[in-house]
CSV table of C-alpha atoms and ligand atoms in Angstrom, one decimal:
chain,number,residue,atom,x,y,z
A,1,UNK,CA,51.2,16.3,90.2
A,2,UNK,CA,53.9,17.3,88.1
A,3,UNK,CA,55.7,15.3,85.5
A,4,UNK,CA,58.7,14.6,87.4
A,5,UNK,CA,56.7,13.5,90.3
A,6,UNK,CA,54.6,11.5,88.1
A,7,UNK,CA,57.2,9.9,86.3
A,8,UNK,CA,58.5,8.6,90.1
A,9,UNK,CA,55.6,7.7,91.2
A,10,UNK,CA,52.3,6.9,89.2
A,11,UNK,CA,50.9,3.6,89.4
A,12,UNK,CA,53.2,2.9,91.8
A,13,UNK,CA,52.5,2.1,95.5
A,14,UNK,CA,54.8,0.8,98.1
A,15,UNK,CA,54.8,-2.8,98.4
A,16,UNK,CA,52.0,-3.8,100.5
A,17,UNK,CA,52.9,-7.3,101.7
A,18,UNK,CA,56.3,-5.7,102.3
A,19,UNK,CA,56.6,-2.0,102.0
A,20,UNK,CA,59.1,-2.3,99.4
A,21,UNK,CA,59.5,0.9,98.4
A,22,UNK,CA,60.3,-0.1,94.5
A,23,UNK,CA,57.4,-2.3,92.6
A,24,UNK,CA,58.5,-6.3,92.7
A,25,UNK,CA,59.0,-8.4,89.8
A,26,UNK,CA,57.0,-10.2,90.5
A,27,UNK,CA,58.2,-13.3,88.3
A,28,UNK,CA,55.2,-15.9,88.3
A,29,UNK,CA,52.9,-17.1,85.9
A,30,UNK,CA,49.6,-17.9,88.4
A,31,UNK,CA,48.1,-16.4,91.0
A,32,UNK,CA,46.1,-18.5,94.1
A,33,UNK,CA,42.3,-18.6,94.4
A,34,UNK,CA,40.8,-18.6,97.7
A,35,UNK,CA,37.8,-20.4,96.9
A,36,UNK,CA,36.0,-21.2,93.2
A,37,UNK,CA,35.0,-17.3,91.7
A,38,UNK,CA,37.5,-15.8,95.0
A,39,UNK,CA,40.6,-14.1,94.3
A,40,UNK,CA,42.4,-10.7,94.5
A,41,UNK,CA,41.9,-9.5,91.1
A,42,UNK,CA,44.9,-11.7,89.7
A,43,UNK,CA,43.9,-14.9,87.8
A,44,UNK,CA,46.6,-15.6,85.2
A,45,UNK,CA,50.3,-13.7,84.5
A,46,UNK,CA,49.0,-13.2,80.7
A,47,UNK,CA,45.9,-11.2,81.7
A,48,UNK,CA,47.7,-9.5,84.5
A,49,UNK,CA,50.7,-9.1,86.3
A,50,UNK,CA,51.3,-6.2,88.7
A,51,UNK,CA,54.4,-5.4,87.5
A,52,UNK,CA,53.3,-5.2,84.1
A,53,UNK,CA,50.2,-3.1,85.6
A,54,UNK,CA,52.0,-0.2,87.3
A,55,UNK,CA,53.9,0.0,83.9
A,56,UNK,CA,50.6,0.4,82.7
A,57,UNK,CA,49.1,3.0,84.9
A,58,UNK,CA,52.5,4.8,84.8
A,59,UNK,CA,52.0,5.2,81.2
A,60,UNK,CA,48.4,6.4,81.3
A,61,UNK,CA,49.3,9.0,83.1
A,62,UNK,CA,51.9,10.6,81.9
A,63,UNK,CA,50.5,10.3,77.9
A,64,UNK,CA,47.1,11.5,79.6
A,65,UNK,CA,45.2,8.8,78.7
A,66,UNK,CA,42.3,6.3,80.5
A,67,UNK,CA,44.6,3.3,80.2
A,68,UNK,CA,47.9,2.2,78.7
A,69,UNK,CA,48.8,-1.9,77.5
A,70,UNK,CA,52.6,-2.7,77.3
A,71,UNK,CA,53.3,-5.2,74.8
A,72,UNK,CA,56.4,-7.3,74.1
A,73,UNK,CA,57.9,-4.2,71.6
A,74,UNK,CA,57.1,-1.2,70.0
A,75,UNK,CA,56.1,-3.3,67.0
A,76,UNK,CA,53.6,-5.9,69.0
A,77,UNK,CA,51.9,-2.7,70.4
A,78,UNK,CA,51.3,-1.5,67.0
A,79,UNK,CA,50.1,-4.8,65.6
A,80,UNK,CA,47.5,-4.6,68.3
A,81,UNK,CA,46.2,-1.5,67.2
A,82,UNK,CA,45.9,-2.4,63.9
A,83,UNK,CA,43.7,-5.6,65.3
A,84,UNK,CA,41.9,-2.6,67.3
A,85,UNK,CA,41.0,-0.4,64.5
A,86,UNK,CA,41.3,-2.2,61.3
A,87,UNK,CA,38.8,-5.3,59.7
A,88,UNK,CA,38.7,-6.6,56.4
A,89,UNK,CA,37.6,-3.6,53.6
A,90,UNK,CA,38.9,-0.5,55.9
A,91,UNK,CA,41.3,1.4,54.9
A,92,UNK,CA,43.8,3.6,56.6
A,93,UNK,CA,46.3,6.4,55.7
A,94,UNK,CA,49.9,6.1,56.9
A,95,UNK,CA,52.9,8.6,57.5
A,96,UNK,CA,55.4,8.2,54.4
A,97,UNK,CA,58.7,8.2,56.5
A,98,UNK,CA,57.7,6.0,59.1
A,99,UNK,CA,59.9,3.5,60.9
A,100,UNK,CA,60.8,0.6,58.7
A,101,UNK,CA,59.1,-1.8,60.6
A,102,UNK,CA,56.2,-0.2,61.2
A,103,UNK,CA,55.9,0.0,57.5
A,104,UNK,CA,57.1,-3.5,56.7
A,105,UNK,CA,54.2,-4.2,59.2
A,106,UNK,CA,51.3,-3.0,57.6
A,107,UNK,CA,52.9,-3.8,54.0
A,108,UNK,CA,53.7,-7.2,54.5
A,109,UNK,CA,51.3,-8.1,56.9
A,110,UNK,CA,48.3,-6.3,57.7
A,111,UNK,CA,47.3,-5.6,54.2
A,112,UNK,CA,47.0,-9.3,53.4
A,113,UNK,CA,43.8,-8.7,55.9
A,114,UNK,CA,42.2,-6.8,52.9
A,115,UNK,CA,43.0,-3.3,54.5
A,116,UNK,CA,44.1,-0.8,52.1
A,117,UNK,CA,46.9,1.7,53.0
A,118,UNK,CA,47.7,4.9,51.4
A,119,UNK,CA,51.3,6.5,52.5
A,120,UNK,CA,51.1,10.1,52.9
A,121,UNK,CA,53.3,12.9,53.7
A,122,UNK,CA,51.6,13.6,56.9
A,123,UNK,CA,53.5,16.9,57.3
A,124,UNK,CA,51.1,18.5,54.2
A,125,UNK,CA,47.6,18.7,55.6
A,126,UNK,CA,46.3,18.9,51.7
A,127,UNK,CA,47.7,15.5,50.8
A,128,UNK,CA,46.0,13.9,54.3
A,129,UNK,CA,42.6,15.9,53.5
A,130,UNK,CA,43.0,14.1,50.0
A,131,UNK,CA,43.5,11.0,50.9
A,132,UNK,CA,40.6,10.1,53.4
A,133,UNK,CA,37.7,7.9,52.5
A,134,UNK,CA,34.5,7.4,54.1
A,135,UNK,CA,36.1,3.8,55.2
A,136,UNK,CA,39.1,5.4,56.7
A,137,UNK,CA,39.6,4.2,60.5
A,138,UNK,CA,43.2,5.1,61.1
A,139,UNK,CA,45.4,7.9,60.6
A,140,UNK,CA,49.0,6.6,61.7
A,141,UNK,CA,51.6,9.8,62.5
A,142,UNK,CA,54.8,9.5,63.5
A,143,UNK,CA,56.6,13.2,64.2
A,144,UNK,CA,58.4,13.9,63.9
A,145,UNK,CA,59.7,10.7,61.3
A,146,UNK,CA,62.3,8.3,61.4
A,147,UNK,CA,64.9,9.1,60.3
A,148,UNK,CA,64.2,12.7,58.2
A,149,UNK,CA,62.4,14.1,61.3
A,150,UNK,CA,59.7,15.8,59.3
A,151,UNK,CA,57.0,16.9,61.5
A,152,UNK,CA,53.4,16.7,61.3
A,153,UNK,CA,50.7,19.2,63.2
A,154,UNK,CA,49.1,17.0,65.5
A,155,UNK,CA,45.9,19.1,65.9
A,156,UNK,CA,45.5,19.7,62.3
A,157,UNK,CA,45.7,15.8,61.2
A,158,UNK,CA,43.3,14.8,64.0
A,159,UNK,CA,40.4,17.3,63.3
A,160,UNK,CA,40.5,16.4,60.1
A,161,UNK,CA,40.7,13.0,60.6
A,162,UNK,CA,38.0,12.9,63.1
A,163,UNK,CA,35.7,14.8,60.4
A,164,UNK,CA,34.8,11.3,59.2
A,165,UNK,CA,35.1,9.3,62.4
A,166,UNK,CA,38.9,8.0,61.9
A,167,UNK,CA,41.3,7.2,65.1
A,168,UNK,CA,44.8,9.0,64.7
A,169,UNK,CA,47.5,7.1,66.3
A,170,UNK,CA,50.6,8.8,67.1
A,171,UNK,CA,54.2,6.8,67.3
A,172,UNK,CA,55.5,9.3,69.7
A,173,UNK,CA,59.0,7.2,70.2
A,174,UNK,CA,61.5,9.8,69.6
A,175,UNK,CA,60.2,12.7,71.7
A,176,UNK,CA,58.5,10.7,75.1
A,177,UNK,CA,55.8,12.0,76.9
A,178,UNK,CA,58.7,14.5,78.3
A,179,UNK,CA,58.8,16.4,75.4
A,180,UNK,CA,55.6,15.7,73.4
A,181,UNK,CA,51.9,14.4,74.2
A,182,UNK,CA,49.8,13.7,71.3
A,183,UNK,CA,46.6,13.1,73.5
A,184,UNK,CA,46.5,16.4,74.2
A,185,UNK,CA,46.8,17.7,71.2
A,186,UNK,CA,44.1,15.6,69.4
A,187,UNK,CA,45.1,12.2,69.1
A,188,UNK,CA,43.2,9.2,70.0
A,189,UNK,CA,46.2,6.7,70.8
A,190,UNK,CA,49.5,7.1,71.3
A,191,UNK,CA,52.5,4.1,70.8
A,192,UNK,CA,55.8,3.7,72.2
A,193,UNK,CA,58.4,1.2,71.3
A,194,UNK,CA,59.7,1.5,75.4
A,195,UNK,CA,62.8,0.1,73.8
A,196,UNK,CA,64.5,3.5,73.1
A,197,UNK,CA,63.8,6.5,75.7
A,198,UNK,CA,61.5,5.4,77.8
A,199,UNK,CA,63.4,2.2,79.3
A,200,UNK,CA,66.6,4.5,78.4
A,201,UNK,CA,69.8,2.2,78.8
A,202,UNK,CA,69.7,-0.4,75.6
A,203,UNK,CA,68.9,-2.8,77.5
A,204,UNK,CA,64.9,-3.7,77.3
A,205,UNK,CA,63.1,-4.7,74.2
A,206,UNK,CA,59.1,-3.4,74.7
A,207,UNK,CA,55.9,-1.4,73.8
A,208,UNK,CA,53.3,0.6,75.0
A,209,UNK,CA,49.7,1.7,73.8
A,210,UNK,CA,48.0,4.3,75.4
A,211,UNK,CA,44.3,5.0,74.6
A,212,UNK,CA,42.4,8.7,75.3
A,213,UNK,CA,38.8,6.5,75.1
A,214,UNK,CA,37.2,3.8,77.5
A,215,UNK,CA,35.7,2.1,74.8
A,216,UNK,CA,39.3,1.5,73.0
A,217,UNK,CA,41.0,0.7,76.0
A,218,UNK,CA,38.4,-1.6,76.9
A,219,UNK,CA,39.0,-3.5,73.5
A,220,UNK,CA,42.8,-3.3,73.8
A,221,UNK,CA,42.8,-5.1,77.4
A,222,UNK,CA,40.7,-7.8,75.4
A,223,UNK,CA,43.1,-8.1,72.4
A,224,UNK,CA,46.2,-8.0,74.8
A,225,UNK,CA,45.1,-10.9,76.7
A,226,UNK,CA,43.5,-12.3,73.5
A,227,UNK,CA,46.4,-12.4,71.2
A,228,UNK,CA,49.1,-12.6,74.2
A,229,UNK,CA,51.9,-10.1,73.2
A,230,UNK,CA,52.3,-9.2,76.7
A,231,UNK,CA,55.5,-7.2,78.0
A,232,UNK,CA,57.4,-9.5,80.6
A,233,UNK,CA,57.8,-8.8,84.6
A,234,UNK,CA,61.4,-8.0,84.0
A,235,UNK,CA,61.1,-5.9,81.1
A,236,UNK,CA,58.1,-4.3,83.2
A,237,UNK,CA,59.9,-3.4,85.6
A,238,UNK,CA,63.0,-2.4,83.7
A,239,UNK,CA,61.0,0.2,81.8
A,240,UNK,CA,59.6,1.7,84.9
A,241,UNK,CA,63.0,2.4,86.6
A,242,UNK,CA,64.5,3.9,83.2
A,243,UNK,CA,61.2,6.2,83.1
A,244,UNK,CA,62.0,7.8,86.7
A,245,UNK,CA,65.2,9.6,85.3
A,246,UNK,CA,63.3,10.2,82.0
A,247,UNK,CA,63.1,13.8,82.4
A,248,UNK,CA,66.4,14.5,83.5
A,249,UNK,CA,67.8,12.2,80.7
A,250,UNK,CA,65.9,13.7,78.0
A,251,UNK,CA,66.4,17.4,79.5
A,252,UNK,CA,70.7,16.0,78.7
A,253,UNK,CA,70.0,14.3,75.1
A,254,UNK,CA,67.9,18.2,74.3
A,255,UNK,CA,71.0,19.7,75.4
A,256,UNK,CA,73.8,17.2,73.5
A,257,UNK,CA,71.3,17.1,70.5
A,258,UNK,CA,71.4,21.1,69.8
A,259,UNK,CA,75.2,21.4,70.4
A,260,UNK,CA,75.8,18.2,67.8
A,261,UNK,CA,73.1,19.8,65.5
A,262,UNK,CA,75.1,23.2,65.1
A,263,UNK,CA,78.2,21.8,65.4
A,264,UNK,CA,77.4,18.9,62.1
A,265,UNK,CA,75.6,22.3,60.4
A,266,UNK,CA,78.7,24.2,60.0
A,267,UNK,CA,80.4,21.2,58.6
A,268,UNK,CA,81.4,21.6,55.3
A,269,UNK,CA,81.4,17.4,54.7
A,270,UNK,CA,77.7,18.0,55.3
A,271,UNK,CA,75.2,18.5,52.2
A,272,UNK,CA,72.0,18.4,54.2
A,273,UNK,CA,70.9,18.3,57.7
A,274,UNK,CA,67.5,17.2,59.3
A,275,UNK,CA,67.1,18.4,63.2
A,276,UNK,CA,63.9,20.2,64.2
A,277,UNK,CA,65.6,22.8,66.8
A,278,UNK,CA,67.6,24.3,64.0
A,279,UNK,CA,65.5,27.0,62.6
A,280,UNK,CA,66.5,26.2,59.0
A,281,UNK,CA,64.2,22.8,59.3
A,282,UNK,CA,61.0,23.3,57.9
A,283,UNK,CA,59.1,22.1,60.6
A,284,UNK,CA,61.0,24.1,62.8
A,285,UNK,CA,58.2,26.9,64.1
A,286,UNK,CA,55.4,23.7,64.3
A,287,UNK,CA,57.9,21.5,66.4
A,288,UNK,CA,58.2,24.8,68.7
A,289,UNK,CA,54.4,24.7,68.9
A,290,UNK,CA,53.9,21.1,69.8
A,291,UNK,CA,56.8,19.6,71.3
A,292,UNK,CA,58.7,21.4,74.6
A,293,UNK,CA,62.0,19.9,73.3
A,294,UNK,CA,63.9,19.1,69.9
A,295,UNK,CA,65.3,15.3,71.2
A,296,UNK,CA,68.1,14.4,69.9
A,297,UNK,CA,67.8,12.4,66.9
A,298,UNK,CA,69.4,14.0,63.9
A,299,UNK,CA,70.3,12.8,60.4
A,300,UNK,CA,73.0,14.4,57.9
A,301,UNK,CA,73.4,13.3,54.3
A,302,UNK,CA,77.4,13.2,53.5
A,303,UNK,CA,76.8,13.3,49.9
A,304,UNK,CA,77.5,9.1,49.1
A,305,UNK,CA,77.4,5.7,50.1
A,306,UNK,CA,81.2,5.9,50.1
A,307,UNK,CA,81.6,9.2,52.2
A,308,UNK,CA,78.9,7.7,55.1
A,309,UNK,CA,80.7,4.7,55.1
A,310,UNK,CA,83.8,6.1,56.0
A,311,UNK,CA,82.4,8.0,58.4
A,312,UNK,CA,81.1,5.0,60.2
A,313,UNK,CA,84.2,2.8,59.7
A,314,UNK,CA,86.1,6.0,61.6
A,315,UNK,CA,83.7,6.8,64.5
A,316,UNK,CA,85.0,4.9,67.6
A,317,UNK,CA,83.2,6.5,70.7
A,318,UNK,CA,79.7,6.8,68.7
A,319,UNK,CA,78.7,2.9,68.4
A,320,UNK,CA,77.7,1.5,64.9
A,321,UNK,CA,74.4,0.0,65.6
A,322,UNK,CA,70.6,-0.1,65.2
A,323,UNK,CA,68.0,1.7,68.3
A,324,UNK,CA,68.3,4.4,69.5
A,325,UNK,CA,67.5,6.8,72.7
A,326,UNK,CA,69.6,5.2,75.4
A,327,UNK,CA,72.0,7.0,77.5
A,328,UNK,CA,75.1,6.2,74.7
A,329,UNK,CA,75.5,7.4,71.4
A,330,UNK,CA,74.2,5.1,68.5
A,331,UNK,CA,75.2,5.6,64.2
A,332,UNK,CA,73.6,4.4,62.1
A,333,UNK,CA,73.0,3.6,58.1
A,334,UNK,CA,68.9,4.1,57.4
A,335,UNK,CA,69.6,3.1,53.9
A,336,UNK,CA,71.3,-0.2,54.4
A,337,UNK,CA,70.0,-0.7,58.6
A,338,UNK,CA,66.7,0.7,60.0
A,339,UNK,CA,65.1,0.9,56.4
A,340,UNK,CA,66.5,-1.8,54.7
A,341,UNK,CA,63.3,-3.6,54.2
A,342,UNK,CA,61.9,0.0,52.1
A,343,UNK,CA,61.8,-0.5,48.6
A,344,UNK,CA,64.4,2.0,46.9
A,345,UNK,CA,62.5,3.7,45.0
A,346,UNK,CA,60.2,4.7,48.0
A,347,UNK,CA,63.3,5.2,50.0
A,348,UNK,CA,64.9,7.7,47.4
A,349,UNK,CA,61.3,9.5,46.9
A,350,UNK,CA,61.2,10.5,50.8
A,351,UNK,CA,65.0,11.4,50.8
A,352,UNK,CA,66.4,8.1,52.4
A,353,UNK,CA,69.4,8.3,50.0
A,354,UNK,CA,72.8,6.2,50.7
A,355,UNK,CA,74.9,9.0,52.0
A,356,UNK,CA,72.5,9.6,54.8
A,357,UNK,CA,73.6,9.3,58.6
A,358,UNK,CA,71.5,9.0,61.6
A,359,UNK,CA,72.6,9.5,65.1
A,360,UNK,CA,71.0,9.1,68.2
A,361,UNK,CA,73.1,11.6,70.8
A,362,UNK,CA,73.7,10.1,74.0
A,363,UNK,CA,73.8,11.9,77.1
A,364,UNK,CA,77.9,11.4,77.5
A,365,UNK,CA,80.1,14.8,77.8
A,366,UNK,CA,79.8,16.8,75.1
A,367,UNK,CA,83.3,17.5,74.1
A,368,UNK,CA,84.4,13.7,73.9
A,369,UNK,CA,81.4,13.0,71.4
A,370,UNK,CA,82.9,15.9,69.4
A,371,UNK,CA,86.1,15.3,68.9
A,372,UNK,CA,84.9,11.9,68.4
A,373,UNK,CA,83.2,13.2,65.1
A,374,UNK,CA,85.9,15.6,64.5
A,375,UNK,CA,88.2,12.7,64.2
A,376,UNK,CA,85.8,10.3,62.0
A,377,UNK,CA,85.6,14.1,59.5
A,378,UNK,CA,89.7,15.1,59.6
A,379,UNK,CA,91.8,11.8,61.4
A,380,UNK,CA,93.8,10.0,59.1
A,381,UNK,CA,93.9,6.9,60.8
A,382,UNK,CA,91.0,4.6,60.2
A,383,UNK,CA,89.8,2.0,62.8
A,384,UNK,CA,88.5,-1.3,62.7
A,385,UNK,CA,84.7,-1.3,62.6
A,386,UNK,CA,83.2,-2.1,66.1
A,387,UNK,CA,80.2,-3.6,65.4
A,388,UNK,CA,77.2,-3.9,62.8
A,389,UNK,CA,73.7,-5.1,64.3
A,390,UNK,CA,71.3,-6.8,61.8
A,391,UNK,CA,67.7,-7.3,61.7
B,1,LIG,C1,62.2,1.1,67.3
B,1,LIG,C2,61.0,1.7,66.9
B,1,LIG,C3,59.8,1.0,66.7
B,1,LIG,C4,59.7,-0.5,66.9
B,1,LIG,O1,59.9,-0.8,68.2
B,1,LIG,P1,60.5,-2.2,68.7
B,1,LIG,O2,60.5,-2.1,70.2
B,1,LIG,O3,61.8,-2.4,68.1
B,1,LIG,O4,59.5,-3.3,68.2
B,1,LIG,C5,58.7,1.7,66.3
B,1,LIG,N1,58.7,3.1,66.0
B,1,LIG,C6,59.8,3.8,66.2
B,1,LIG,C7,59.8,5.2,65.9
B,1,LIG,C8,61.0,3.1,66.6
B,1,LIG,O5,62.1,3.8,66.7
């Protein structure tokens, strides 16, 4: 089947007690047993859950993997990964411009395991070939990165990585199976947090892990039920109805994305610009090669702290906040925001600096979100910041 098709209808049978035509929720914790050792498969809501497993399948399919696990956020699909790949005296090599949390993650947390962890920039296949041990298990790529949107060659990283037995695991948040799929290019697992364009509408806080090999998926299902992160039957189902209109949504943020990209480009308030259709990015021929669509995730350096925070004091239609990839338009402040947990000196060494501005385009009409910007650049009335989200 096709993609479209897929995304409608994978893992997803009508109802059969009731022919419903859309998945229940169904909301319940245990599951009746005929007789001691009889039941239908379903035992207890943490192991499964149907609504949780067409999710699930859903996901499989459309990352082309054996088996996906949805977890209760991008960040909870992630830990289990680590607690699939990674034991005491590993070590593993990490993207240097990766979500903040994903870093604070393995910094904070994972390391205290005794796992070592070397940041790389992923997008130089000489630094990755340097860096890998003969204890290496993971190579952790996300392209392209949050928020600089450097890209990485999927292929590349994984052959080399697999030269000594290591699983490469691909945060594939910002482009979707719609646009991207790592599997196919190499990778060995892919992770989603389903909180941004998969589940589409800001409304859903979730995860997904989706393996290419038995034996991992296998494992995964054990830590899952093991460790209990699970994704709830609301938030299953949620996820599932904003992934039907994923391709049509994503085909609109491609399209709003470009225009905002040329339009911020020829801005003269704008020292630097980081969007992977514009064929000034480096990465720009690669991300042509391995991804059928740019997204729309941009940043834009204004020069200083003071310049991006008048910016974002002025914006109005374009809402101050943290996330990203829903159906309206989010600003927001990596510096101060999304990688506020980053050390500075790391965050000025990747080019996180204080004037830099990330905006996730939404899919509203084009010409409002431009004279939206138009008027935070060139209006001479400022307006009373909306709101500021914190975590
Ligand atoms: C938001 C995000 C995450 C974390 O997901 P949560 O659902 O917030 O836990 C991980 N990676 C990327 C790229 C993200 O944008």
């Amino acid at each position: 089947m096709g993609f479209k098709t897929d995304a409608i209808h994978a893992g997803q049978e009508p109802d059969p007690s009731t022919g419903a035509v859309t998945i229940p929720i169904y909301q319940t914790s245990t599951y009746v047993q005929e007789a001691l050792g009889k039941h239908k498969g379903y035992e207890y809501a943490r192991t499964q859950n149907p609504t949780r497993t067409a999710l699930e399948k859903n996901m499989a399919v459309l990352e082309r993997g054996v088996a996906g696990y949805a977890f209760a956020s991008g960040m909870a699909a992630t830990n289990a990964i680590t607690q699939l790949l990674l034991k005491q005296g590993d070590h593993a090599i990490c993207s240097d411009n990766v979500y903040g949390g994903t870093f604070r993650l393995f910094d904070k947390i994972v390391r205290h395991y005794g796992i070592d962890f070397t940041y790389v920039n992923t997008s130089n296949l000489h630094d990755v070939e340097k860096a890998m041990r003969p204890n290496t298990k993971m190579v952790f790529v996300e392209t392209p990165t949050n928020p600089l949107m450097s890209i990485t060659d999927l292929a590349a990283v994984s052959e080399i990585a697999h030269r000594t037995g290591s699983r490469v695991v691909v945060d594939n948040t910002f482009m979707s199976p719609y646009f991207q799929r790592p599997i196919e290019l190499g990778a060995d697992i892919v992770v989603h947090s389903t909180t941004k364009y998969l589940n589409g509408h800001s409304d859903s806080v979730g995860g997904v892990a989706v393996l290419k090999h038995q034996e991992d998926a296998d494992r995964l299902q054990f830590i899952q039920n093991a460790a209990g992160a699970i994704l709830s039957p609301m938030d299953s189902w949620l996820v599932l109805r904003g992934i039907k209109t994923l391709p049509v949504r994503m085909e609109a943020h491609n399209a709003n994305g470009m225009a905002i990209a040329k339009y911020l480009s020829e801005r003269k308030e704008v020292t630097k610009i980081f969007y992977p259709g514009l064929p000034s990015h480096p990465g720009h021929e690669l991300a042509k090669k391995q991804m059928s669509g740019f997204g729309a995730m941009i940043a834009f350096d204004l020069g200083s702290l003071e310049n991006a925070a008048r910016f974002l004091r002025r914006v109005r239609l374009c809402s101050l906040a943290e996330s990203l990839g829903g159906v309206e338009t989010l600003i927001s402040h990596p510096a101060t925001m999304t990688h506020a947990s980053v050390p500075i000196e790391h965050r000025n060494k990747i080019g996180i600096t204080d004037g830099l501005v990330r905006i996730s385009v939404g899919i509203e009409d084009l010409a409002d979100l431009v004279e939206d910007i138009d008027n935070a650049f060139d209006g001479d009335s400022p307006r009373t910041l909306r709101t500021v989200a914190e975590n």
